[in-house]
Amino acid sequence: MKLQIQKSTLETDLIIACKKQNAKAQRMLYDKYATLMLGLCRRYIKGEMEAEDVMIKGFMKVFTKINLFEGKGSFEGWMKRIMINEALGYIRKNKAMYLEIEIEAADKEPDFNKLFTELETNDLLKMVNELPSGYRTIFNLYAIEGYSHKEISELLGINENTSKSQLSRARMNLRKKLLASEQVLEQKKVRKDGK
Amino acid sequence: MGNRLDNLFRDMLSKHEESPSTQAWDQIHGQLASNKRKVWGKRLAVAASILLFATVGYIGYRSINSLSIKKAQYVINAIEENDNSDNSIPFSEELTTENTNSIQYNTENLVAAVETQAVVEDERRVEKLTEISIEVPAPVEEIIEEEMPLPAEVVLDNSELQNEIKVEEQEAVNEKSTIREAATEELLTENMDILKEPETIKTQSHKKTYSQVKIIYKATENSELIVSGKRKLMDKGIDKITRFSNEYLLTPDRKTKLRNTKEDLLAMNFGKLLNKSNKEIEN
């Protein structure tokens, strides 16, 4: 509890210093959040370099608009929203978002508990990155960030139903990929047992 | 199904971290520094422009102020001069040597006024004034000749001698008067425009002499306002002010009118309100 209070006071001090454009404080804030923000950008944007560019732009916006942060809600959430907006701007600008129509039937349910223990973060990130951009964006926003379909439709300027259909297709795609990886894992296990 | 899949990805990916390259911070730092420089440049520009405006304003204010001081001085001069000249000196008039002093005084004032006027050139009402030249006589000395003392009670037994003496006396007198005449003429050539009557001086030299002084002045219509009475200008101003106040202040008539309209308006609104509330009650 004590630690948490200290942490929060440290962060508010950092924010106050950043509002005064203190370079040291800016560096500290960057060090604290850069990895998390880049991780977020990587979920939306395929290329590593592009994701980093988006993160840099996002941080510039954070530092220049920090005076607009009123202290209501978490600072991390505020930063995330800025990064997401930046990423969406990038996708829109590069016309990288195509709303695909692709029907893939998945006959089986993967074992999620098993996958959770055996899969690594990077495997999942790879799966998300392999999704067509429309699926990926909407899956990220809905499943991971927790936006509603209404919010997504407003953010992306699309129909609410389009958002829903894109999400269900993304899920189907991912399920397929999970099943495939499940199979790979089983095969590995069999080989190990055989030895 | 959807929820479990979503949960899997959320749990694994929402806290996913990746370390950026070392150049990332350098880029951010560089951009922030250049932003700061821009901001300071802007601030400097704003400060400089404010300073410029302030100085220009101050200079303008000062010049206007000094101009108005000059104007005020001019008006004061004019009024003083007006007071002096109002009753005493009508222009273009024959004046006796008795008033020459006062003429000089007043003409000096006039010249001063004209000079001041030349300084205040933007005074529009007197703008057209081109020249007022006043030619002032040099102080004309009273030429009072004491009566020659007649040789009192000189008994002469010889009438010829008496005649001789008379002739000599007459010659002496003539000589004296010619010398004086020459002297006066010399004096007069210096002061060209004094028109005098030399005969009177010559013949009535023993009496008080009168010299005719003519003051010539050239002026335009507008300048007459100053010369003939600057009070007119002042009066004009006062007239303007009174007219203004008459037009814009609330006269009793206007007040009653306003009150009536206000009452009418209130009555109308009130009526509407009444209608509205009545309707509500009905409903």
XYZ file of C-alpha atoms in Angstrom:
478
model
C 0.000 0.000 0.000
C 2.759 2.339 1.015
C 4.659 1.465 -2.114
C 1.650 2.221 -4.300
C 1.200 5.669 -2.777
C 4.871 6.394 -3.327
C 4.582 5.223 -6.893
C 1.572 7.391 -7.630
C 3.142 10.476 -6.041
C 6.244 9.878 -8.080
C 4.168 9.705 -11.233
C 2.224 12.880 -10.452
C 5.520 14.659 -9.744
C 6.824 13.391 -13.057
C 3.744 14.646 -14.861
C 3.993 18.060 -13.198
C 7.655 18.295 -14.215
C 6.795 17.208 -17.753
C 4.162 19.944 -17.926
C 7.022 22.371 -17.266
C 8.885 20.762 -20.167
C 11.597 19.402 -17.875
C 13.865 17.262 -20.063
C 14.921 14.872 -17.285
C 11.355 14.152 -16.311
C 10.458 13.561 -19.948
C 13.248 11.028 -20.217
C 12.076 9.276 -17.054
C 8.512 9.109 -18.284
C 9.700 7.735 -21.610
C 11.834 5.078 -19.934
C 8.888 4.045 -17.831
C 6.338 3.638 -20.610
C 8.207 3.223 -23.902
C 8.263 -0.591 -23.883
C 4.592 -0.897 -23.050
C 3.625 1.636 -25.681
C 5.760 -0.012 -28.329
C 4.151 -3.357 -27.416
C 0.764 -1.735 -28.005
C 1.815 -0.285 -31.341
C 3.204 -3.619 -32.430
C -0.228 -5.174 -32.048
C -1.703 -2.701 -34.502
C 1.116 -2.314 -36.964
C 2.923 -5.152 -38.630
C 6.380 -3.736 -39.268
C 8.697 -3.146 -36.308
C 10.114 0.094 -37.702
C 6.701 1.466 -38.542
C 5.460 0.591 -35.080
C 8.392 2.450 -33.532
C 7.748 5.504 -35.717
C 4.172 5.533 -34.531
C 5.353 5.251 -30.923
C 7.731 8.206 -31.387
C 4.934 10.339 -32.819
C 2.711 9.235 -29.974
C 5.286 10.278 -27.398
C 5.707 13.654 -29.087
C 1.977 14.151 -28.779
C 2.073 13.054 -25.135
C 4.795 15.581 -24.311
C 3.275 18.461 -26.222
C -0.306 17.882 -25.051
C 0.495 16.853 -21.499
C -1.049 20.091 -20.225
C -4.415 18.746 -21.380
C -4.147 15.806 -18.980
C -6.252 16.841 -16.010
C -5.384 13.966 -13.701
C -8.775 12.322 -14.068
C -8.262 8.617 -14.740
C -4.936 6.897 -15.140
C -2.107 8.504 -17.007
C -1.286 5.155 -18.588
C -4.794 4.918 -20.016
C -4.500 8.449 -21.396
C -1.195 7.613 -23.053
C -2.605 4.397 -24.475
C -5.490 6.255 -26.035
C -3.062 8.669 -27.675
C -0.981 5.762 -28.998
C -4.048 3.951 -30.321
C -5.204 7.117 -32.083
C -1.764 7.554 -33.561
C -1.736 3.947 -34.768
C -5.191 4.269 -36.283
C -4.091 7.469 -37.979
C -1.154 5.643 -39.447
C -3.322 2.790 -40.697
C -5.811 5.210 -42.205
C -3.080 7.314 -43.809
C -1.387 4.331 -45.400
C -4.711 2.839 -46.381
C -3.473 -0.306 -44.744
C -6.872 -1.301 -43.430
C -8.885 -3.433 -45.736
C -12.097 -4.831 -44.425
C -11.768 -8.393 -45.671
C -14.583 -10.754 -46.425
C -13.229 -14.191 -45.847
C -15.224 -17.045 -44.501
C -13.251 -19.694 -42.759
C -14.965 -22.450 -40.930
C -13.339 -23.862 -37.828
C -14.732 -27.174 -36.800
C -13.034 -27.656 -33.454
C -12.561 -25.723 -30.233
C -8.926 -25.302 -29.151
C -7.914 -26.064 -25.553
C -7.416 -22.553 -24.235
C -6.005 -23.546 -20.837
C -3.373 -25.669 -22.460
C -2.516 -22.932 -24.968
C -2.245 -20.352 -22.190
C 0.416 -22.382 -20.440
C 2.289 -23.558 -23.489
C 2.166 -20.675 -25.938
C 4.437 -17.665 -25.674
C 3.463 -14.045 -26.064
C 5.385 -13.721 -29.273
C 3.457 -16.629 -30.814
C 0.196 -14.835 -30.121
C 1.575 -11.525 -31.356
C 2.618 -13.225 -34.554
C -0.910 -14.569 -35.005
C -2.405 -11.120 -34.503
C 0.111 -9.596 -36.882
C -0.756 -12.133 -39.540
C -4.400 -11.091 -39.473
C -5.612 -8.869 -42.290
C -5.394 -5.258 -41.084
C -9.152 -4.736 -40.728
C -9.548 -7.831 -38.573
C -6.477 -6.952 -36.579
C -7.537 -3.408 -35.783
C -11.003 -4.339 -34.679
C -9.847 -7.380 -32.713
C -7.272 -5.251 -30.909
C -9.770 -2.551 -30.093
C -12.557 -4.855 -28.999
C -10.883 -7.901 -27.453
C -7.762 -6.395 -25.937
C -8.530 -2.696 -25.339
C -12.160 -3.322 -24.434
C -13.824 -0.765 -26.719
C -17.480 -1.312 -27.614
C -18.655 -1.780 -31.192
C -20.258 1.666 -31.037
C -16.996 3.286 -30.001
C -15.121 1.367 -32.690
C -17.598 2.393 -35.350
C -17.130 6.043 -34.334
C -13.349 5.733 -34.160
C -12.987 4.136 -37.564
C -15.927 5.729 -39.271
C -17.553 2.419 -40.120
C -20.891 0.765 -39.539
C -21.428 -0.954 -36.179
C -22.433 -4.171 -37.982
C -19.256 -4.083 -40.038
C -17.296 -3.927 -36.789
C -19.207 -6.948 -35.460
C -18.721 -9.042 -38.591
C -15.031 -8.121 -38.827
C -14.569 -9.201 -35.199
C -16.240 -12.556 -35.657
C -14.136 -13.213 -38.725
C -10.984 -12.253 -36.861
C -11.925 -14.654 -34.090
C -12.516 -17.449 -36.585
C -9.155 -16.769 -38.190
C -7.387 -16.806 -34.861
C -9.125 -19.966 -33.762
C -7.852 -21.634 -36.894
C -4.357 -20.481 -36.103
C -4.622 -21.611 -32.512
C -5.758 -25.074 -33.614
C -2.815 -25.268 -35.991
C -0.387 -24.284 -33.261
C -2.083 -26.785 -30.950
C -1.380 -29.477 -33.504
C 2.262 -28.394 -33.770
C 2.580 -28.534 -29.985
C 1.060 -32.019 -29.889
C 3.373 -33.252 -32.585
C 6.357 -31.911 -30.645
C 5.086 -33.672 -27.542
C 4.639 -36.952 -29.432
C 8.181 -36.702 -30.782
C 9.512 -36.056 -27.292
C 7.567 -39.034 -25.889
C 8.757 -41.238 -28.733
C 12.338 -40.456 -27.923
C -16.035 -19.275 -27.395
C -15.353 -15.710 -28.297
C -14.824 -14.687 -24.677
C -12.299 -17.404 -23.966
C -10.320 -16.604 -27.082
C -10.453 -12.911 -26.291
C -9.338 -13.557 -22.723
C -6.383 -15.590 -23.907
C -5.159 -12.814 -26.162
C -5.925 -10.097 -23.636
C -4.105 -11.831 -20.827
C -1.090 -12.522 -22.953
C -0.873 -9.364 -25.025
C -2.302 -6.427 -23.073
C 0.843 -6.127 -20.964
C 3.169 -7.050 -23.773
C 6.313 -4.937 -23.825
C 8.976 -4.406 -26.407
C 12.048 -2.270 -26.021
C 12.456 0.397 -28.648
C 15.733 1.162 -30.382
C 18.136 3.650 -28.831
C 17.560 6.151 -31.620
C 13.900 6.480 -30.669
C 14.605 8.692 -27.650
C 17.156 10.732 -29.579
C 14.494 11.532 -32.144
C 11.979 12.531 -29.501
C 14.581 14.601 -27.641
C 15.660 16.390 -30.812
C 12.099 17.245 -31.782
C 11.260 18.487 -28.293
C 14.355 20.725 -28.264
C 13.489 22.244 -31.623
C 9.930 22.804 -30.408
C 11.281 24.616 -27.369
C 13.442 26.821 -29.565
C 10.436 27.654 -31.715
C 8.408 28.547 -28.650
C 11.148 30.865 -27.370
C 11.490 32.415 -30.789
C 7.767 33.106 -30.827
C 7.872 34.572 -27.330
C 10.784 36.794 -28.286
C 8.966 37.983 -31.378
C 5.860 38.761 -29.340
C 7.891 40.629 -26.729
C 9.718 42.606 -29.405
C 6.497 43.573 -31.146
C 4.919 44.633 -27.851
C 7.968 46.774 -27.103
C 7.798 48.314 -30.560
C 4.131 49.139 -30.218
C 4.706 50.591 -26.773
C 7.504 52.876 -27.946
C 5.601 53.983 -31.018
C 2.543 54.625 -28.888
C 4.550 56.546 -26.316
C 6.204 58.711 -28.953
C 2.861 59.311 -30.603
C 1.269 60.162 -27.272
C 4.053 62.563 -26.427
C 3.923 64.334 -29.741
C 0.149 64.653 -29.537
C 0.488 65.910 -26.009
C 3.065 68.526 -26.941
C 0.947 69.554 -29.896
C -2.044 69.997 -27.647
C 0.092 72.028 -25.246
C 1.094 74.222 -28.146
C -2.538 74.534 -29.140
C -3.473 75.446 -25.602
C -0.757 78.067 -25.513
C -1.976 79.405 -28.780
C -5.516 79.642 -27.523
C -4.368 81.322 -24.331
C -2.348 83.802 -26.333
C -5.287 84.420 -28.561
C -7.624 85.016 -25.663
C -5.218 87.320 -23.872
C -4.555 89.190 -27.016
C -8.260 89.382 -27.697
C -8.882 90.830 -24.284
C -6.235 93.429 -24.877
C -7.251 94.385 -28.328
C -10.994 94.066 -28.016
C -11.869 97.564 -26.988
C -8.753 99.520 -27.466
C -7.487 99.021 -30.980
C -9.521 98.950 -34.038
C -7.259 98.263 -36.938
C -6.635 100.392 -39.951
C -7.314 103.559 -38.127
C -5.538 106.756 -37.667
C -3.809 106.900 -34.421
C -2.273 109.664 -32.522
C 1.169 109.471 -31.134
C -0.407 109.267 -27.717
C -1.426 105.647 -28.309
C 1.658 104.537 -30.102
C 2.946 102.789 -27.022
C -0.184 100.769 -26.640
C -0.171 100.026 -30.355
C 3.286 98.706 -30.084
C 2.323 96.531 -27.206
C -0.636 95.099 -29.030
C 1.109 94.643 -32.308
C 3.850 92.783 -30.534
C 1.216 90.471 -29.180
C -0.260 90.040 -32.584
C 3.085 89.138 -34.041
C 3.545 86.665 -31.217
C 0.157 85.185 -31.988
C 0.988 84.907 -35.643
C 4.259 83.220 -34.855
C 2.541 80.745 -32.603
C 0.086 80.151 -35.320
C 2.856 79.346 -37.736
C 4.014 76.691 -35.280
C 0.604 75.142 -34.952
C 0.095 74.580 -38.608
C -2.469 71.834 -38.298
C -5.031 74.114 -36.759
C -7.421 73.892 -39.663
C -9.493 76.925 -39.077
C -6.541 79.196 -39.538
C -4.788 77.058 -42.060
C -5.437 79.371 -44.935
C -3.839 82.277 -43.218
C -0.917 83.236 -45.311
C 0.490 86.408 -44.007
C -0.204 89.121 -41.577
C 2.279 91.834 -41.964
C 2.005 94.662 -39.644
C 4.186 97.554 -40.097
C 4.768 99.321 -36.964
C 5.968 102.817 -36.608
C 9.110 103.491 -34.797
C 8.366 105.528 -31.770
C 7.768 108.945 -33.042
C 9.240 111.427 -30.760
C 7.121 114.297 -29.910
C 8.557 117.257 -31.485
C 7.739 120.016 -29.227
C 9.432 123.214 -29.831
C 9.654 125.564 -27.081
C 8.697 128.989 -28.042
C 11.637 131.053 -28.766
C 11.966 133.512 -26.049
C 11.353 136.787 -27.522
C 13.796 139.372 -26.540
C 11.648 140.793 -23.863
C 11.469 144.407 -23.326
C 14.389 145.261 -25.343
C 14.138 148.819 -26.195
C 15.560 149.662 -29.470
C 16.009 153.006 -30.627
C 16.946 152.080 -34.036
C 14.184 150.540 -36.117
C 16.736 149.388 -38.705
C 18.644 147.520 -36.093
C 15.357 146.104 -34.927
C 14.620 144.944 -38.449
C 18.106 143.476 -38.781
C 17.674 141.571 -35.621
C 14.303 140.305 -36.818
C 15.788 139.163 -40.111
C 18.654 137.402 -38.357
C 16.214 135.814 -35.997
C 14.090 134.663 -38.859
C 17.109 133.207 -40.645
C 18.163 131.383 -37.554
C 14.717 129.936 -37.174
C 14.647 128.838 -40.784
C 18.047 127.260 -40.517
C 16.994 125.380 -37.444
C 13.793 124.083 -39.016
C 15.580 122.892 -42.163
C 18.046 120.935 -40.064
C 15.183 119.412 -38.159
C 13.321 118.662 -41.321
C 16.306 116.838 -42.732
C 16.620 114.870 -39.551
C 12.980 113.858 -39.574
C 13.124 112.889 -43.181
C 16.069 110.641 -42.458
C 14.151 109.065 -39.650
C 11.143 108.581 -41.840
C 12.987 106.904 -44.667
C 13.849 104.218 -42.218
C 10.188 103.713 -41.398
C 8.724 103.794 -44.808
C 5.047 103.356 -44.315
C 4.438 105.984 -41.802
C 2.473 108.547 -43.624
C 2.797 111.778 -42.006
C 2.090 115.293 -42.790
C 5.389 117.036 -42.874
C 3.790 120.450 -43.061
C 2.183 120.102 -39.723
C 5.453 119.259 -38.166
C 7.186 122.091 -39.852
C 4.687 124.770 -39.322
C 3.246 123.805 -35.981
C 6.433 122.625 -34.560
C 5.786 124.284 -31.310
C 2.554 122.373 -30.761
C 1.984 118.680 -30.114
C 2.550 116.910 -33.399
C 0.255 114.261 -34.780
C 1.479 111.510 -36.975
C -0.734 109.280 -38.970
C -0.044 105.601 -38.487
C -1.424 103.106 -40.885
C -1.297 99.443 -40.071
C -1.520 97.278 -43.112
C -2.382 93.643 -42.747
C -3.053 90.982 -45.242
C -5.151 88.058 -44.254
C -7.589 85.568 -45.647
C -11.216 85.189 -44.634
C -10.469 82.640 -41.988
C -7.766 84.612 -40.361
C -10.238 87.382 -39.773
C -11.677 85.154 -37.129
C -8.512 85.505 -35.164
C -7.979 89.125 -35.843
C -11.474 90.374 -35.316
C -12.249 88.313 -32.282
C -11.161 84.850 -31.349
C -14.015 84.535 -29.022
C -16.086 83.620 -32.030
C -14.152 80.405 -32.303
C -14.731 79.644 -28.679
C -18.395 80.475 -29.017
C -18.650 78.107 -31.922
C -17.256 75.323 -29.790
C -19.640 76.052 -26.971
C -22.504 76.135 -29.420
C -21.485 72.727 -30.682
C -21.358 71.282 -27.188
C -24.761 72.637 -26.264
C -26.222 71.341 -29.490
C -24.723 67.950 -28.831
C -26.113 67.759 -25.349
C -29.493 68.914 -26.543
C -29.564 66.157 -29.068
C -28.316 63.319 -26.956
C -29.333 64.009 -23.410
C -32.685 62.891 -22.217
C -35.102 65.715 -22.480
C -38.319 65.428 -20.450
C -40.199 64.622 -23.652
C -37.854 61.806 -24.499
C -38.057 60.488 -20.986
C -41.813 60.272 -21.102
C -41.650 58.623 -24.508
C -39.207 56.027 -23.256
C -41.270 55.364 -20.184
C -44.356 54.863 -22.321
C -42.647 52.385 -24.644
C -41.207 50.509 -21.660
C -44.622 50.265 -20.103
C -46.113 49.094 -23.384
C -43.479 46.406 -23.723
C -43.981 45.233 -20.191
C -47.710 45.140 -20.703
C -47.341 43.051 -23.850
C -45.040 40.524 -22.232
C -47.153 40.369 -19.193
C -50.205 39.733 -21.347
C -48.435 36.909 -23.119
C -47.376 35.394 -19.837
C -50.901 35.648 -18.576
C -52.198 33.913 -21.714
C -49.617 31.159 -21.347
C -50.406 30.505 -17.702
C -54.123 30.496 -18.466
C -53.587 27.882 -21.145
C -51.573 25.775 -18.758
C -54.298 25.947 -16.183
C -56.837 24.900 -18.790
C -54.756 21.972 -19.838
